[in-house]
mmCIF file of C-alpha atoms in Angstrom:
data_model
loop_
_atom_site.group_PDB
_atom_site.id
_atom_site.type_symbol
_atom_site.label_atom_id
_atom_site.label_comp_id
_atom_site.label_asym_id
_atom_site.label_seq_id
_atom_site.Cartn_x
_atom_site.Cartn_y
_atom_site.Cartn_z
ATOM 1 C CA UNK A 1 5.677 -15.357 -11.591
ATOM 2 C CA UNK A 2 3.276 -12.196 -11.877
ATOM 3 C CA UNK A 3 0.285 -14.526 -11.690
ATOM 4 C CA UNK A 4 1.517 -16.208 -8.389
ATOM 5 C CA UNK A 5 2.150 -12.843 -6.961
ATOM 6 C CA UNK A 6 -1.083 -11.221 -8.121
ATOM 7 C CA UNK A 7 -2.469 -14.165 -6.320
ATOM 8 C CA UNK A 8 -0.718 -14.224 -3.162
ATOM 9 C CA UNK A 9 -1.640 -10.387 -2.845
ATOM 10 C CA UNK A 10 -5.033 -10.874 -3.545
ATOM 11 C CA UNK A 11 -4.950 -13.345 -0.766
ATOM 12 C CA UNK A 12 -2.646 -12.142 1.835
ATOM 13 C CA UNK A 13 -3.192 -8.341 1.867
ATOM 14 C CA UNK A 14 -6.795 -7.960 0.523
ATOM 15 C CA UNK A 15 -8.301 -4.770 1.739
ATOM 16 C CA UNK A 16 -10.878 -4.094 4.253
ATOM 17 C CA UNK A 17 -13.900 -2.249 4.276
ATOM 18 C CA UNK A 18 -15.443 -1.581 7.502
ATOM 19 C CA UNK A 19 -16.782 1.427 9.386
ATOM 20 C CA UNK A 20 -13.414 2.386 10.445
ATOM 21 C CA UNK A 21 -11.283 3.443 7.399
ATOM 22 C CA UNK A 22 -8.338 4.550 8.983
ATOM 23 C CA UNK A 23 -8.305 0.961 10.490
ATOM 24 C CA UNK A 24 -8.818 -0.013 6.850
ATOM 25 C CA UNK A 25 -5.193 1.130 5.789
ATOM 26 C CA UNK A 26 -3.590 0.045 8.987
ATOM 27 C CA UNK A 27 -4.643 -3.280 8.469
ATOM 28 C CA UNK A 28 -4.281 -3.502 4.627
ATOM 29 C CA UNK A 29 -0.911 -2.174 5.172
ATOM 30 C CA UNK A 30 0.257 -4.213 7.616
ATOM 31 C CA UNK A 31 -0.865 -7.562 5.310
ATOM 32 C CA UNK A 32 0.924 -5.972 2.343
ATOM 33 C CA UNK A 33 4.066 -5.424 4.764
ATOM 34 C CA UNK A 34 3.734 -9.252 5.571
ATOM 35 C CA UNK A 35 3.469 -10.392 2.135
ATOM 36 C CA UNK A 36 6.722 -8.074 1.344
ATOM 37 C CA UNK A 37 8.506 -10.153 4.145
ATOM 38 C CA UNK A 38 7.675 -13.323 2.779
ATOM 39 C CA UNK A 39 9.340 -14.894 -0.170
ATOM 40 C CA UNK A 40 6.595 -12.922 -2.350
ATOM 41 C CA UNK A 41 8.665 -10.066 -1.247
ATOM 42 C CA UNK A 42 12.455 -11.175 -3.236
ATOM 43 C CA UNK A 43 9.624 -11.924 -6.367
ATOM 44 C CA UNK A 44 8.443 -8.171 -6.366
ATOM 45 C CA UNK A 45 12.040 -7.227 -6.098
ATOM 46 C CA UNK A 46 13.098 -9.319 -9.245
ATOM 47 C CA UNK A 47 9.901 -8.193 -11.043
ATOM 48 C CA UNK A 48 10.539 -4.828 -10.082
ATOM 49 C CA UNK A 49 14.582 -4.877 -11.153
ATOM 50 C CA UNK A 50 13.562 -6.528 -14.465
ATOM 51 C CA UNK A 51 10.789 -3.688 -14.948
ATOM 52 C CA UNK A 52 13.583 -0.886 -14.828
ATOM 53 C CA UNK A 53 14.868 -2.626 -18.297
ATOM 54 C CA UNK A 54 11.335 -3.583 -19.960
ATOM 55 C CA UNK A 55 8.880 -1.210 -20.140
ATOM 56 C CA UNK A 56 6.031 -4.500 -20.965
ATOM 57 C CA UNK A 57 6.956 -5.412 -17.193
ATOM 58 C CA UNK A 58 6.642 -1.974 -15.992
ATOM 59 C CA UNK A 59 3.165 -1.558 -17.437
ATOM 60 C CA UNK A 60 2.313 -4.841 -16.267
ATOM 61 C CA UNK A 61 3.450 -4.538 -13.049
ATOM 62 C CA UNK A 62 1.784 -1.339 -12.911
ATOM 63 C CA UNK A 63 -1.877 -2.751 -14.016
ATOM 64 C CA UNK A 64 -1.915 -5.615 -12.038
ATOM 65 C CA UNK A 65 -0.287 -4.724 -8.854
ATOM 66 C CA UNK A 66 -0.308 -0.951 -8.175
ATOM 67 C CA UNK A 67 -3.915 0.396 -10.243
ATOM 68 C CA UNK A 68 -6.387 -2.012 -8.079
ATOM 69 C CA UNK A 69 -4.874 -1.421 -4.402
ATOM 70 C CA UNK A 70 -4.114 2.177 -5.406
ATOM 71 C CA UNK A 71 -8.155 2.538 -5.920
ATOM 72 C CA UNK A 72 -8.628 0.567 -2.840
ATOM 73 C CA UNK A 73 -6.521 2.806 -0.847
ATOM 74 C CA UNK A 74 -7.858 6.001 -2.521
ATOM 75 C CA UNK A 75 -11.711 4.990 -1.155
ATOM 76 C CA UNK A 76 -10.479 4.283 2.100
ATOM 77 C CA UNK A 77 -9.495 7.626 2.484
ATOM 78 C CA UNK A 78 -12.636 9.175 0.318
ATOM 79 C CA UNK A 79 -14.156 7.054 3.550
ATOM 80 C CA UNK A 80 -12.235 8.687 5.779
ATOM 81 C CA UNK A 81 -12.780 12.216 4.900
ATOM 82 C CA UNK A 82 -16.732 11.888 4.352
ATOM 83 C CA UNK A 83 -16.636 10.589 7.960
ATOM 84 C CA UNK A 84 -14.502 13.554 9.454
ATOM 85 C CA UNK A 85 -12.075 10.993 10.414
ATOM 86 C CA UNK A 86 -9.717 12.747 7.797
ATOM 87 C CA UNK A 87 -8.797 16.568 6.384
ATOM 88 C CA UNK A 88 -11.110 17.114 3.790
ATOM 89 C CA UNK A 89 -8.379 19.395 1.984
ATOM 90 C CA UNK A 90 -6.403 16.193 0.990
ATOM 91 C CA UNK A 91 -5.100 14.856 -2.234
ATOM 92 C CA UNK A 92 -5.551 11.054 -2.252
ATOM 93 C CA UNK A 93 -3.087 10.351 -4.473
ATOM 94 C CA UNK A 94 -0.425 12.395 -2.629
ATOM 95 C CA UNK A 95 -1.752 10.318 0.887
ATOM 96 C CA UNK A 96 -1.328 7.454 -0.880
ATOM 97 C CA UNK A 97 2.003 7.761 -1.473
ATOM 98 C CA UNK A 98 3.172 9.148 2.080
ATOM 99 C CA UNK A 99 1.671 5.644 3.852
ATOM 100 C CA UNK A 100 2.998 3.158 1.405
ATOM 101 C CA UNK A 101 6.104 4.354 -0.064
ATOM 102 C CA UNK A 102 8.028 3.957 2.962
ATOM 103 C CA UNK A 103 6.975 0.212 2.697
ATOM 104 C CA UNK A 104 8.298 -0.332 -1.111
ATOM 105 C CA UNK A 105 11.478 1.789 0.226
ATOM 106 C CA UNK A 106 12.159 -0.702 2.896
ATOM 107 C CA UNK A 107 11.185 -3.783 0.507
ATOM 108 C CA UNK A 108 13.796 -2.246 -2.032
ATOM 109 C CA UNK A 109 16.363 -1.131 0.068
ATOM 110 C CA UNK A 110 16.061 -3.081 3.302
ATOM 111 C CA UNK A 111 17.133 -0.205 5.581
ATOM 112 C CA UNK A 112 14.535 -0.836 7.656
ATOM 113 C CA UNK A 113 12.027 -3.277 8.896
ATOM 114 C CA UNK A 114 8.818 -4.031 7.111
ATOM 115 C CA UNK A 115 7.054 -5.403 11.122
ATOM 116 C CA UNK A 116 3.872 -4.210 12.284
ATOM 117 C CA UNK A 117 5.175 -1.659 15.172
ATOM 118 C CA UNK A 118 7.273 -0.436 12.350
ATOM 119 C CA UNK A 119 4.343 0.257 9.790
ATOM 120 C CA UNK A 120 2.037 1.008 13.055
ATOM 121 C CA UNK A 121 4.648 4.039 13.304
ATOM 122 C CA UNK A 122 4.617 4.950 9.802
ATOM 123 C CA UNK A 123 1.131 5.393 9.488
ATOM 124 C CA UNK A 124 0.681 6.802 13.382
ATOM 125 C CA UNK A 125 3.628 9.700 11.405
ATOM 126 C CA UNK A 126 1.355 10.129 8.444
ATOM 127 C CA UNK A 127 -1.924 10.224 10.640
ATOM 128 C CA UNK A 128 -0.399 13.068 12.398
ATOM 129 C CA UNK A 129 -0.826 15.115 9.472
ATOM 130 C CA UNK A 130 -3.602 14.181 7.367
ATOM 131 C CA UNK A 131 -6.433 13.114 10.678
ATOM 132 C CA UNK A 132 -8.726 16.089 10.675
ATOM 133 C CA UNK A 133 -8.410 17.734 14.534
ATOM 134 C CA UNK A 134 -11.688 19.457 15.806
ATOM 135 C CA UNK A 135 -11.259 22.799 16.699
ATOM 136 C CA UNK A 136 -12.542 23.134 20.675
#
């Protein structure tokens, strides 16, 4: 099972790299909300719920699914800070997990939609405090 989902991520929700890394995340984490809507999606959540009880899962899950796009994510936003598109004052890790947690919390819990307006507005939320503003 973690093979076919470490394949369907690589394929649905690989990450971008353009000139435009805020566009980057948007559109990385838009695929990854698509692949959590799928049937991928109930997989993670099995994977996941067998994970709490075996820490072999855990680490596995941890390696193969969260360590790659984590380091993905964290040079998207080393991107957007060298261009001035971002606060140079932020912690990756910590911006990492304000964009996507809200998308495992809604794969986990299902209290609220995993669409693109819906992650559009999650990262739009986030943006509003970690874009660097110009001072004129």
């Amino acid at each position: 099972m973690a093979d076919a989902l470490q394949e369907t991520f690589e394929r649905e929700s690989a990450f971008p790299i353009t000139d435009d890394p805020i566009g980057d995340l948007r559109t990385q984490m838009a695929a990854a909300a698509m692949v959590m809507r799928s049937p991928a999606g109930a997989m993670i959540r099995e994977l996941l719920a067998d994970a709490q009880t075996d820490s072999e899962t855990l680490d596995m899950f941890r390696k193969r699914f969260f360590e790659r796009r984590r380091e993905q994510a964290r040079q998207a936003i080393e991107r957007g800070v060298a261009s001035g598109a971002l606060r140079a004052d932020l912690d990756s890790a910590t911006v990492i997990d304000l964009l996507y947690a809200p998308i495992w919390l809604r794969l986990l819990t299902g209290h609220g939609s995993l669409t693109e307006p819906a992650i559009d507005r999650i990262i739009d939320t986030a943006l509003a405090g970690i874009a660097a503003f110009s001072a004129d």
